[in-house]
CSV table of C-alpha atoms in Angstrom, one decimal:
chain,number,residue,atom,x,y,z
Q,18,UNK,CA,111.1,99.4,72.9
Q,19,UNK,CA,110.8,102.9,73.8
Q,20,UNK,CA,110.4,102.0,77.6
Q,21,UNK,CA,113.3,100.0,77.8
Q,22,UNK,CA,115.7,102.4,75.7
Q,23,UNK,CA,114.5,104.5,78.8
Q,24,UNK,CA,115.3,102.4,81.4
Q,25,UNK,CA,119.1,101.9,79.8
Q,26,UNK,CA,119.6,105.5,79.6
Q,27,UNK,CA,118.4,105.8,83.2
Q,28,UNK,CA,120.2,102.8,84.7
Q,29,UNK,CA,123.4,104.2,82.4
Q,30,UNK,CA,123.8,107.4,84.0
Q,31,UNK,CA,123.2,106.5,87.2
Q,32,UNK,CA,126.1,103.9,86.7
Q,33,UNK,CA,128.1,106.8,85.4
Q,34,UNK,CA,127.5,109.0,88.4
Q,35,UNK,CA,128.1,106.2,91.0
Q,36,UNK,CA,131.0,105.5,89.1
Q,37,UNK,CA,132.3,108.9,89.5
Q,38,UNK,CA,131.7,109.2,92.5
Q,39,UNK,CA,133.6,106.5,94.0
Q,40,UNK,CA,136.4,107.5,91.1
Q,41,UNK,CA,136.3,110.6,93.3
Q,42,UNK,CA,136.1,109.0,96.4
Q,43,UNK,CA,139.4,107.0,95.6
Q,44,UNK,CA,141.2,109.7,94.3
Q,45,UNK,CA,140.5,112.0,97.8
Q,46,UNK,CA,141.5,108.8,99.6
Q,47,UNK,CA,144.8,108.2,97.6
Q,48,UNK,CA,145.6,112.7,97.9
Q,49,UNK,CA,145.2,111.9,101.7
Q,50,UNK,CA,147.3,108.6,101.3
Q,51,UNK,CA,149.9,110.6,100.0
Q,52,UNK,CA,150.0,113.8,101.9
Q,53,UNK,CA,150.2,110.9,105.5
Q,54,UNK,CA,153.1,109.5,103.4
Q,55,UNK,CA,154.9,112.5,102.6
Q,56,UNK,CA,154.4,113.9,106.6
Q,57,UNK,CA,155.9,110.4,107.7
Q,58,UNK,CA,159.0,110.8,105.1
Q,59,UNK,CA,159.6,114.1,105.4
């Protein structure tokens, strides 16, 4: 029980920080989407 409570609190937080990460990874993508955008327009 103990040992598998573990293993989700592990496999939970890695899931978080990969999750962030491409979260972040989007976010740069979309800020650099937008900047190309507003060159192009403007």
């Amino acid at each position: 029980m103990t040992c598998s409570l573990l293993f989700w609190i592990c496999y939970y937080r890695l899931l978080l920080k990969y999750y962030s990460y491409s979260l972040f990874r989007v976010h740069l993508f979309l800020f650099k989407l937008n900047n190309v955008c507003y060159d192009l327009f403007l």
